[in-house]
mmCIF file of C-alpha atoms and ligand atoms in Angstrom:
data_model
loop_
_atom_site.group_PDB
_atom_site.id
_atom_site.type_symbol
_atom_site.label_atom_id
_atom_site.label_comp_id
_atom_site.label_asym_id
_atom_site.label_seq_id
_atom_site.Cartn_x
_atom_site.Cartn_y
_atom_site.Cartn_z
ATOM 1 C CA MET D 910 50.364 107.961 74.336
ATOM 2 C CA ARG D 911 48.157 107.117 71.794
ATOM 3 C CA LYS D 912 46.708 103.272 71.511
ATOM 4 C CA LYS D 913 46.747 101.787 67.671
ATOM 5 C CA ILE D 914 44.151 101.394 66.172
ATOM 6 C CA VAL D 915 44.024 98.456 62.903
ATOM 7 C CA ALA D 916 40.987 97.836 61.272
ATOM 8 C CA GLY D 917 39.514 95.242 58.060
ATOM 9 C CA ASN D 918 37.679 97.558 55.719
ATOM 10 C CA TRP D 919 36.023 94.149 54.110
ATOM 11 C CA LYS D 920 34.948 97.128 51.357
ATOM 12 C CA MET D 921 31.571 94.535 49.967
ATOM 13 C CA ASN D 922 33.108 90.995 49.940
ATOM 14 C CA LYS D 923 31.422 88.639 52.363
ATOM 15 C CA SER D 924 28.171 87.262 53.516
ATOM 16 C CA ALA D 925 27.608 86.798 56.467
ATOM 17 C CA ALA D 926 28.241 83.290 56.707
ATOM 18 C CA GLU D 927 31.160 84.358 55.866
ATOM 19 C CA ALA D 928 31.669 87.035 58.003
ATOM 20 C CA ARG D 929 31.228 84.485 60.943
ATOM 21 C CA GLU D 930 33.748 82.057 59.755
ATOM 22 C CA LEU D 931 36.342 84.685 58.700
ATOM 23 C CA VAL D 932 35.989 86.387 62.350
ATOM 24 C CA ALA D 933 36.118 83.480 63.915
ATOM 25 C CA ALA D 934 39.263 82.530 61.791
ATOM 26 C CA ILE D 935 40.615 86.478 63.312
ATOM 27 C CA ASN D 936 40.697 85.464 66.618
ATOM 28 C CA ALA D 937 41.667 81.820 66.103
ATOM 29 C CA GLU D 938 45.302 83.672 65.079
ATOM 30 C CA LEU D 939 45.011 86.206 67.481
ATOM 31 C CA GLY D 940 45.611 83.416 69.676
ATOM 32 C CA ASP D 941 46.535 84.625 73.482
ATOM 33 C CA CYS D 942 47.962 87.495 71.847
ATOM 34 C CA GLU D 943 47.539 90.612 74.417
ATOM 35 C CA CYS D 944 49.219 93.480 72.675
ATOM 36 C CA PRO D 945 47.370 96.784 72.971
ATOM 37 C CA VAL D 946 46.335 97.199 69.703
ATOM 38 C CA GLU D 947 42.271 98.218 69.230
ATOM 39 C CA VAL D 948 40.999 95.822 67.029
ATOM 40 C CA VAL D 949 37.920 96.387 64.353
ATOM 41 C CA VAL D 950 36.233 94.940 62.088
ATOM 42 C CA CYS D 951 33.874 96.677 59.452
ATOM 43 C CA PRO D 952 32.232 93.756 57.438
ATOM 44 C CA PRO D 953 29.237 95.085 54.658
ATOM 45 C CA PHE D 954 26.106 96.551 56.458
ATOM 46 C CA THR D 955 24.270 92.758 56.087
ATOM 47 C CA ALA D 956 26.936 90.965 57.253
ATOM 48 C CA ILE D 957 27.758 93.243 60.703
ATOM 49 C CA GLU D 958 24.727 91.205 62.969
ATOM 50 C CA SER D 959 26.093 87.981 62.854
ATOM 51 C CA ALA D 960 29.761 89.817 62.710
ATOM 52 C CA GLY D 961 28.854 91.175 66.379
ATOM 53 C CA THR D 962 27.244 87.906 67.182
ATOM 54 C CA ALA D 963 31.105 85.974 66.224
ATOM 55 C CA LEU D 964 32.624 89.030 67.670
ATOM 56 C CA ALA D 965 30.884 89.164 70.854
ATOM 57 C CA GLY D 966 33.922 89.186 74.796
ATOM 58 C CA SER D 967 36.465 88.935 71.894
ATOM 59 C CA ARG D 968 38.573 91.609 71.834
ATOM 60 C CA ILE D 969 37.503 92.627 68.401
ATOM 61 C CA ALA D 970 34.985 95.794 67.726
ATOM 62 C CA LEU D 971 33.001 96.011 65.502
ATOM 63 C CA GLY D 972 32.699 99.182 62.869
ATOM 64 C CA ALA D 973 30.683 99.965 59.143
ATOM 65 C CA GLN D 974 31.508 101.281 55.921
ATOM 66 C CA ASN D 975 29.300 104.445 56.224
ATOM 67 C CA MET D 976 26.110 105.725 57.648
ATOM 68 C CA SER D 977 23.616 108.594 56.012
ATOM 69 C CA GLU D 978 23.984 111.923 57.684
ATOM 70 C CA ARG D 979 20.368 111.974 58.632
ATOM 71 C CA SER D 980 19.139 110.070 61.802
ATOM 72 C CA ALA D 981 15.211 108.500 59.977
ATOM 73 C CA GLY D 982 12.383 108.251 57.278
ATOM 74 C CA ALA D 983 11.759 108.323 53.980
ATOM 75 C CA PHE D 984 15.624 107.886 52.428
ATOM 76 C CA THR D 985 15.304 104.504 50.435
ATOM 77 C CA GLY D 986 18.624 102.136 50.529
ATOM 78 C CA GLU D 987 20.379 104.028 53.988
ATOM 79 C CA VAL D 988 20.897 102.977 57.645
ATOM 80 C CA SER D 989 21.219 105.242 60.357
ATOM 81 C CA ALA D 990 24.107 105.621 62.710
ATOM 82 C CA SER D 991 21.137 104.838 65.617
ATOM 83 C CA MET D 992 20.661 101.960 63.245
ATOM 84 C CA LEU D 993 24.356 100.640 63.592
ATOM 85 C CA THR D 994 24.941 101.403 67.341
ATOM 86 C CA SER D 995 22.286 98.876 67.898
ATOM 87 C CA LEU D 996 23.750 96.310 66.505
ATOM 88 C CA GLY D 997 27.186 96.691 68.759
ATOM 89 C CA VAL D 998 28.839 99.004 66.351
ATOM 90 C CA LYS D 999 31.222 100.960 67.191
ATOM 91 C CA TYR D 1000 33.618 102.982 64.039
ATOM 92 C CA VAL D 1001 32.001 103.917 61.465
ATOM 93 C CA ILE D 1002 33.820 104.280 57.933
ATOM 94 C CA LEU D 1003 33.022 108.234 56.189
ATOM 95 C CA GLY D 1004 34.467 109.937 53.477
ATOM 96 C CA HIS D 1005 36.704 107.129 52.040
ATOM 97 C CA SER D 1006 37.498 107.822 48.515
ATOM 98 C CA GLU D 1007 35.583 105.235 47.443
ATOM 99 C CA ARG D 1008 32.253 106.669 48.332
ATOM 100 C CA ARG D 1009 34.214 110.461 47.185
ATOM 101 C CA THR D 1010 34.879 109.113 43.586
ATOM 102 C CA LEU D 1011 31.920 106.312 42.825
ATOM 103 C CA TYR D 1012 28.804 108.605 45.031
ATOM 104 C CA GLY D 1013 29.607 111.343 45.231
ATOM 105 C CA GLU D 1014 30.303 112.485 49.057
ATOM 106 C CA THR D 1015 31.209 115.959 49.155
ATOM 107 C CA ASP D 1016 33.715 117.707 52.142
ATOM 108 C CA ALA D 1017 30.886 118.473 53.595
ATOM 109 C CA ILE D 1018 28.016 115.934 52.604
ATOM 110 C CA VAL D 1019 30.667 113.303 55.010
ATOM 111 C CA ASN D 1020 31.049 116.482 57.889
ATOM 112 C CA ALA D 1021 27.187 116.210 58.831
ATOM 113 C CA LYS D 1022 28.222 112.039 58.892
ATOM 114 C CA VAL D 1023 30.883 112.933 60.793
ATOM 115 C CA ARG D 1024 28.970 115.114 62.918
ATOM 116 C CA ALA D 1025 25.725 112.614 63.103
ATOM 117 C CA ALA D 1026 28.213 109.483 63.757
ATOM 118 C CA ILE D 1027 29.444 111.644 67.370
ATOM 119 C CA ASN D 1028 26.202 113.311 68.288
ATOM 120 C CA ALA D 1029 24.620 109.225 68.562
ATOM 121 C CA GLY D 1030 28.387 108.360 70.194
ATOM 122 C CA LEU D 1031 29.661 105.971 67.206
ATOM 123 C CA ASN D 1032 33.597 106.691 66.738
ATOM 124 C CA PRO D 1033 33.870 107.914 63.273
ATOM 125 C CA ILE D 1034 37.281 106.781 60.759
ATOM 126 C CA VAL D 1035 37.453 110.004 58.043
ATOM 127 C CA CYS D 1036 38.764 109.039 55.432
ATOM 128 C CA VAL D 1037 41.124 111.502 53.516
ATOM 129 C CA GLY D 1038 44.503 111.378 50.721
ATOM 130 C CA GLU D 1039 44.942 112.782 47.535
ATOM 131 C CA THR D 1040 44.985 111.192 44.088
ATOM 132 C CA LEU D 1041 48.627 110.591 41.612
ATOM 133 C CA GLN D 1042 47.294 113.152 40.387
ATOM 134 C CA GLU D 1043 47.462 115.195 42.232
ATOM 135 C CA ARG D 1044 50.789 113.660 43.750
ATOM 136 C CA GLU D 1045 51.756 114.447 40.742
ATOM 137 C CA THR D 1046 51.313 118.042 40.631
ATOM 138 C CA GLY D 1047 52.441 118.888 44.029
ATOM 139 C CA ALA D 1048 48.345 119.594 44.769
ATOM 140 C CA MET D 1049 48.120 116.651 47.543
ATOM 141 C CA ASP D 1050 49.091 119.416 50.830
ATOM 142 C CA ASP D 1051 46.873 121.590 50.076
ATOM 143 C CA VAL D 1052 43.961 118.696 48.851
ATOM 144 C CA VAL D 1053 44.759 116.674 52.562
ATOM 145 C CA THR D 1054 44.025 120.446 54.229
ATOM 146 C CA ARG D 1055 41.071 121.040 52.322
ATOM 147 C CA GLN D 1056 39.666 117.420 53.478
ATOM 148 C CA VAL D 1057 40.496 118.127 56.700
ATOM 149 C CA GLN D 1058 39.470 120.902 57.824
ATOM 150 C CA GLN D 1059 36.046 120.472 55.896
ATOM 151 C CA SER D 1060 35.302 117.194 56.514
ATOM 152 C CA LEU D 1061 35.926 117.530 60.090
ATOM 153 C CA ALA D 1062 34.555 121.900 60.389
ATOM 154 C CA GLY D 1063 33.346 121.685 64.645
ATOM 155 C CA VAL D 1064 34.579 119.272 66.041
ATOM 156 C CA THR D 1065 35.745 120.490 69.509
ATOM 157 C CA GLY D 1066 39.168 119.764 70.960
ATOM 158 C CA ASP D 1067 37.386 117.668 74.118
ATOM 159 C CA GLU D 1068 36.007 115.379 71.257
ATOM 160 C CA LEU D 1069 38.993 114.991 69.391
ATOM 161 C CA LYS D 1070 40.221 114.300 73.299
ATOM 162 C CA ALA D 1071 37.608 111.621 74.360
ATOM 163 C CA GLY D 1072 39.384 109.924 71.229
ATOM 164 C CA LYS D 1073 35.598 110.022 69.279
ATOM 165 C CA VAL D 1074 37.461 110.688 65.843
ATOM 166 C CA VAL D 1075 39.794 108.265 63.421
ATOM 167 C CA VAL D 1076 41.333 109.944 60.522
ATOM 168 C CA ALA D 1077 42.413 107.969 58.391
ATOM 169 C CA TYR D 1078 44.915 109.454 55.845
ATOM 170 C CA GLU D 1079 44.512 107.267 52.177
ATOM 171 C CA PRO D 1080 47.037 107.793 49.582
ATOM 172 C CA VAL D 1081 43.876 107.448 46.636
ATOM 173 C CA TRP D 1082 46.758 105.623 43.938
ATOM 174 C CA ALA D 1083 48.185 103.096 46.361
ATOM 175 C CA ILE D 1084 44.388 101.873 47.438
ATOM 176 C CA GLY D 1085 44.207 98.501 46.132
ATOM 177 C CA THR D 1086 47.244 99.110 43.416
ATOM 178 C CA GLY D 1087 49.729 97.027 45.495
ATOM 179 C CA LYS D 1088 51.788 100.932 45.638
ATOM 180 C CA THR D 1089 51.961 101.430 49.109
ATOM 181 C CA ALA D 1090 53.453 104.870 50.215
ATOM 182 C CA SER D 1091 56.859 105.187 51.359
ATOM 183 C CA LYS D 1092 56.947 105.314 54.813
ATOM 184 C CA GLU D 1093 58.565 108.734 54.833
ATOM 185 C CA GLN D 1094 55.735 109.754 52.129
ATOM 186 C CA ALA D 1095 53.336 108.502 54.641
ATOM 187 C CA GLN D 1096 55.022 110.053 57.449
ATOM 188 C CA GLU D 1097 55.110 113.453 55.970
ATOM 189 C CA MET D 1098 51.225 113.133 55.257
ATOM 190 C CA HIS D 1099 50.678 112.927 58.753
ATOM 191 C CA ALA D 1100 52.621 114.985 59.839
ATOM 192 C CA LEU D 1101 50.379 117.588 58.083
ATOM 193 C CA VAL D 1102 47.185 116.122 58.788
ATOM 194 C CA ARG D 1103 48.226 116.430 62.707
ATOM 195 C CA ARG D 1104 49.023 120.187 61.991
ATOM 196 C CA VAL D 1105 45.496 120.677 60.574
ATOM 197 C CA LEU D 1106 43.868 119.484 63.605
ATOM 198 C CA ALA D 1107 46.085 121.232 65.958
ATOM 199 C CA GLU D 1108 45.309 124.380 64.391
ATOM 200 C CA MET D 1109 41.623 123.665 64.343
ATOM 201 C CA THR D 1110 41.560 123.025 67.721
ATOM 202 C CA SER D 1111 45.067 122.340 70.075
ATOM 203 C CA GLY D 1112 47.801 120.795 70.061
ATOM 204 C CA ILE D 1113 47.218 118.353 72.855
ATOM 205 C CA ALA D 1114 43.894 117.520 71.671
ATOM 206 C CA ALA D 1115 46.000 116.966 68.270
ATOM 207 C CA ALA D 1116 48.323 114.823 69.599
ATOM 208 C CA ALA D 1117 45.331 112.253 71.268
ATOM 209 C CA VAL D 1118 44.082 111.750 67.886
ATOM 210 C CA ARG D 1119 44.798 108.107 66.218
ATOM 211 C CA ILE D 1120 45.820 108.346 62.496
ATOM 212 C CA GLN D 1121 45.507 105.822 60.418
ATOM 213 C CA TYR D 1122 47.747 105.071 57.177
ATOM 214 C CA GLY D 1123 45.751 102.807 54.261
ATOM 215 C CA GLY D 1124 46.124 102.403 51.147
ATOM 216 C CA SER D 1125 47.356 98.661 49.430
ATOM 217 C CA MET D 1126 49.123 97.989 53.846
ATOM 218 C CA LYS D 1127 50.331 93.796 54.261
ATOM 219 C CA PRO D 1128 52.426 92.275 56.307
ATOM 220 C CA GLU D 1129 55.396 93.262 54.569
ATOM 221 C CA ASN D 1130 55.292 96.917 54.505
ATOM 222 C CA ALA D 1131 52.623 96.656 58.090
ATOM 223 C CA ALA D 1132 55.404 97.027 60.229
ATOM 224 C CA GLU D 1133 57.485 99.818 58.662
ATOM 225 C CA LEU D 1134 54.810 102.505 58.513
ATOM 226 C CA LEU D 1135 53.629 101.542 61.971
ATOM 227 C CA ALA D 1136 57.053 101.662 63.833
ATOM 228 C CA MET D 1137 56.609 106.214 61.699
ATOM 229 C CA PRO D 1138 55.297 108.579 65.577
ATOM 230 C CA ASP D 1139 51.941 109.709 63.065
ATOM 231 C CA ILE D 1140 52.131 106.336 61.921
ATOM 232 C CA ASP D 1141 48.588 105.147 64.538
ATOM 233 C CA GLY D 1142 47.096 102.262 62.483
ATOM 234 C CA GLY D 1143 46.510 100.535 59.650
ATOM 235 C CA LEU D 1144 42.660 100.307 57.484
ATOM 236 C CA ILE D 1145 43.381 97.326 55.684
ATOM 237 C CA GLY D 1146 41.202 96.330 52.674
ATOM 238 C CA GLY D 1147 42.081 93.482 50.355
ATOM 239 C CA ALA D 1148 44.703 91.866 53.265
ATOM 240 C CA ALA D 1149 41.945 91.764 55.876
ATOM 241 C CA LEU D 1150 39.838 89.843 54.122
ATOM 242 C CA GLN D 1151 42.988 86.461 55.237
ATOM 243 C CA ALA D 1152 42.824 86.184 59.077
ATOM 244 C CA ASP D 1153 46.854 85.680 58.486
ATOM 245 C CA SER D 1154 47.329 88.634 57.103
ATOM 246 C CA PHE D 1155 45.057 90.738 58.986
ATOM 247 C CA VAL D 1156 46.672 89.566 62.315
ATOM 248 C CA ALA D 1157 49.768 89.465 60.834
ATOM 249 C CA ILE D 1158 49.019 93.290 60.632
ATOM 250 C CA ILE D 1159 47.666 93.712 63.985
ATOM 251 C CA LYS D 1160 51.088 91.924 65.448
ATOM 252 C CA ALA D 1161 53.154 94.162 63.817
ATOM 253 C CA GLY D 1162 51.942 96.724 65.705
ATOM 254 C CA CYS D 1163 51.996 96.103 68.785
HETATM 255 P P1 LIG O 1462 43.112 97.791 49.619
HETATM 256 O O1 LIG O 1462 44.454 97.524 51.414
HETATM 257 O O2 LIG O 1462 42.803 96.283 48.956
HETATM 258 O O3 LIG O 1462 45.024 98.893 49.570
HETATM 259 O O4 LIG O 1462 43.063 98.707 50.908
HETATM 260 C C1 LIG O 1462 42.825 100.018 51.637
HETATM 261 C C2 LIG O 1462 41.194 100.801 51.710
HETATM 262 O O5 LIG O 1462 40.855 101.245 50.582
HETATM 263 C C3 LIG O 1462 41.242 100.735 53.162
HETATM 264 O O6 LIG O 1462 39.856 101.066 53.345
#
């Protein structure tokens, strides 16, 4: 049985002080809710430490939105995996479509980051998903298959069984647009991701992997998406910036 995982990707939002306030508000809104959903917040780098202080002792885990594939050295502006673990970070989003399209991250780069994250003890949340044009031309299965195969190349069945990797299916056309994939469209793509993982490793290993849906997930559509057999959580953008909507999505997964 896979434990659901709902993560907030705050993108380039929230100062250190605002992060502290949002984490406190999420905790207050969660109250004594003990539903078996793992909760993660992924603030920008500059707010990780203050968010980490605010969530200490709570059920919320800390994530980051990106990291370097390299371990240390003359790489101006980059942040390493061990810098993140030193702040208590447990998860790191890798290969988000905004990184792929705006910053030129290829599957090979994402793959190097995945390896560096796992080696450092971080759990990557690896994003895949097709653009609108790729969906309209029927290329989505090929695109997502290639992204999974190449971004996760070399990841072993044992690593998957140990829960070291989360995959997020985020159709690019649904991100920040208010358009959500229907529960059937999302389920189809999640099942595809799981089939590809099974071919790369084994059915048992693939069955252990949690696959999140991302793209305009909100309180109104979360319950029906999270009820689908291969949808194991959500990666939430806009709706994660307010405690009430983020917690409503978490509770929809209970
Ligand atoms: P929205 O929820 O704002 O569509 O963003 C989704 C996303 O990109 C999460 O990583």
